[in-house]
Amino acid sequence: IAWAVCFWGPYTYYILSWTSVGGSTKVLGGTTGIVQSTVLGLLITAGNLMVYQACAIIAQRCRFTNTDSRDKVSVVLYTFAVSINTVMDLGLLTLMAHAFRQDSGMDEDSFFRNPSMQHALFVQLVSYIYPGTILIPFLVEPFMVCIVRFYLFSWLIRSRPDVTSLQAEKCLECMPFDLNRYGDIIVNLVLCNLIFFLTSANIW
């Protein structure tokens, strides 16, 4: 609920505010535009981190006796939550595709382009997948989680003389392997496979 209110809700409200305006998709570069894709990628990154933390807390409170069971539950919860997020985004893409179809129909080059709903869905789906889904999150997240985290803890340790050697090592040690990436891979593969169900000359 917090993710929907803080991240998905405002972005959806912004998208719906201009999709009904004629020519809006053409002004934004034919799809959602580079800025919109970048913002979407950042929202996906922040939303995934929030969902990851929530799933980790729930799995931790289940009090499993071994780490494997805890990680399995966390991965299942994370994959389920991200799948719901993706379905909601695809519903939003359908509305954006309808606006793109209308703009394609009134474009002077519409004779050479297919303004059908399938083509509009293809354009919006490709814009959703790249770079906002399969590129930007995987570039931003390692930077924020690994590099920024390392320097922040390094500065914290240097500024605190009361930090012991054991505490410093705990702060600077590598994070445990994140099995939730398997959930991201599954969702991304499903999104990429959806492209082949939308007949368009641009596929090949």
Short mmCIF file of C-alpha atoms in Angstrom, two decimals, residues 22-146:
data_model
loop_
_atom_site.label_atom_id
_atom_site.label_comp_id
_atom_site.label_asym_id
_atom_site.label_seq_id
_atom_site.Cartn_x
_atom_site.Cartn_y
_atom_site.Cartn_z
CA GLY A 22 -4.10 14.67 -28.68
CA GLY A 23 -0.53 14.63 -29.97
CA SER A 24 0.99 14.21 -26.51
CA THR A 25 2.80 10.97 -27.33
CA LYS A 26 4.26 12.47 -30.49
CA VAL A 27 5.60 15.48 -28.58
CA LEU A 28 7.24 13.12 -26.09
CA GLY A 29 9.20 11.35 -28.79
CA GLY A 30 6.59 8.89 -30.00
CA THR A 31 6.52 6.90 -26.74
CA THR A 32 6.92 8.03 -23.17
CA GLY A 33 10.19 9.79 -23.91
CA ILE A 34 13.63 9.38 -22.44
CA VAL A 35 12.80 11.40 -19.33
CA GLN A 36 9.67 9.38 -18.60
CA SER A 37 11.56 6.09 -19.10
CA THR A 38 14.32 7.26 -16.76
CA VAL A 39 11.82 8.31 -14.11
CA LEU A 40 10.04 4.99 -14.49
CA GLY A 41 13.34 3.15 -14.05
CA LEU A 42 14.12 5.07 -10.87
CA LEU A 43 10.63 4.38 -9.53
CA ILE A 44 11.02 0.69 -10.31
CA THR A 45 14.37 0.65 -8.49
CA ALA A 46 13.00 2.43 -5.41
CA GLY A 47 9.83 0.34 -5.42
CA ASN A 48 11.74 -2.93 -5.74
CA LEU A 49 14.02 -1.97 -2.84
CA MET A 50 10.98 -1.14 -0.70
CA VAL A 51 9.28 -4.41 -1.60
CA TYR A 52 12.53 -6.31 -1.00
CA GLN A 53 12.87 -4.90 2.50
CA ALA A 54 9.23 -5.65 3.31
CA CYS A 55 9.55 -9.26 2.10
CA ALA A 56 12.80 -9.71 4.04
CA ILE A 57 11.17 -8.43 7.25
CA ILE A 58 8.16 -10.73 6.81
CA ALA A 59 10.41 -13.74 6.16
CA GLN A 60 12.56 -12.84 9.16
CA ARG A 61 9.53 -12.63 11.47
CA CYS A 62 8.40 -16.10 10.40
CA ARG A 63 11.24 -17.41 12.63
CA PHE A 64 12.44 -20.19 10.37
CA THR A 65 15.05 -22.51 11.82
CA ASN A 66 17.28 -22.34 8.72
CA THR A 67 18.31 -19.70 6.22
CA ASP A 68 17.18 -21.68 3.16
CA SER A 69 13.53 -21.68 4.19
CA ARG A 70 13.66 -17.98 5.01
CA ASP A 71 15.20 -17.15 1.61
CA LYS A 72 12.63 -19.29 -0.22
CA VAL A 73 9.73 -17.46 1.41
CA SER A 74 11.35 -14.10 0.73
CA VAL A 75 11.87 -14.93 -2.96
CA VAL A 76 8.28 -16.17 -3.38
CA LEU A 77 6.84 -13.07 -1.70
CA TYR A 78 9.08 -10.74 -3.72
CA THR A 79 8.29 -12.43 -7.04
CA PHE A 80 4.55 -12.33 -6.28
CA ALA A 81 4.69 -8.63 -5.34
CA VAL A 82 6.75 -7.66 -8.40
CA SER A 83 4.39 -9.66 -10.63
CA ILE A 84 1.40 -7.71 -9.29
CA ASN A 85 3.34 -4.48 -9.89
CA THR A 86 4.07 -5.56 -13.46
CA VAL A 87 0.42 -6.40 -14.15
CA MET A 88 -0.60 -2.95 -12.90
CA ASP A 89 2.04 -1.35 -15.13
CA LEU A 90 0.82 -3.33 -18.13
CA GLY A 91 -2.69 -2.04 -17.49
CA LEU A 92 -1.31 1.48 -17.53
CA LEU A 93 0.56 0.70 -20.76
CA THR A 94 -2.73 -0.31 -22.37
CA LEU A 95 -4.15 3.15 -21.70
CA MET A 96 -0.96 4.75 -23.05
CA ALA A 97 -1.13 2.52 -26.13
CA HIS A 98 -4.66 3.77 -26.82
CA ALA A 99 -3.38 7.36 -26.78
CA PHE A 100 -0.45 6.42 -29.03
CA ARG A 101 -2.84 4.73 -31.47
CA GLN A 102 -4.92 7.91 -31.72
CA ASP A 103 -1.82 10.04 -32.34
CA SER A 104 -0.57 7.61 -34.99
CA GLY A 105 -3.87 7.83 -36.77
CA MET A 106 -3.65 11.61 -37.16
CA ASP A 107 0.09 11.64 -37.97
CA GLU A 108 1.04 12.54 -41.55
CA ASP A 109 3.25 9.43 -41.68
CA SER A 110 0.47 7.12 -40.58
CA PHE A 111 0.27 5.62 -44.07
CA PHE A 112 3.70 4.08 -43.58
CA ARG A 113 3.06 3.03 -40.00
CA ASN A 114 0.53 0.60 -38.59
CA PRO A 115 -1.72 2.46 -36.13
CA SER A 116 -3.35 -0.72 -34.87
CA MET A 117 -3.70 -1.48 -31.18
CA GLN A 118 -1.16 -4.30 -31.42
CA HIS A 119 1.47 -1.96 -32.82
CA ALA A 120 0.66 0.64 -30.19
CA LEU A 121 1.01 -1.98 -27.45
CA PHE A 122 4.30 -3.10 -28.97
CA VAL A 123 5.71 0.44 -28.92
CA GLN A 124 4.63 1.07 -25.34
CA LEU A 125 5.85 -2.33 -24.14
CA VAL A 126 9.30 -1.83 -25.67
CA SER A 127 9.46 1.63 -24.09
CA TYR A 128 8.50 0.10 -20.74
CA ILE A 129 11.06 -2.71 -20.97
CA TYR A 130 14.01 -0.63 -22.20
CA PRO A 131 15.58 1.27 -20.57
CA GLY A 132 13.25 1.63 -17.59
CA THR A 133 12.98 -2.04 -16.61
CA ILE A 134 15.99 -4.05 -17.78
CA LEU A 135 18.73 -1.40 -17.83
CA ILE A 136 18.37 1.53 -15.42
CA PRO A 137 17.39 -0.47 -12.30
CA PHE A 138 20.34 -2.83 -12.74
CA LEU A 139 22.70 0.14 -13.14
CA VAL A 140 21.33 2.29 -10.32
CA GLU A 141 20.76 -0.40 -7.69
CA PRO A 142 24.39 -1.70 -7.50
CA PHE A 143 25.61 1.89 -7.32
CA MET A 144 23.27 2.77 -4.45
CA VAL A 145 23.46 -0.53 -2.56
CA CYS A 146 27.19 -1.26 -2.95
#
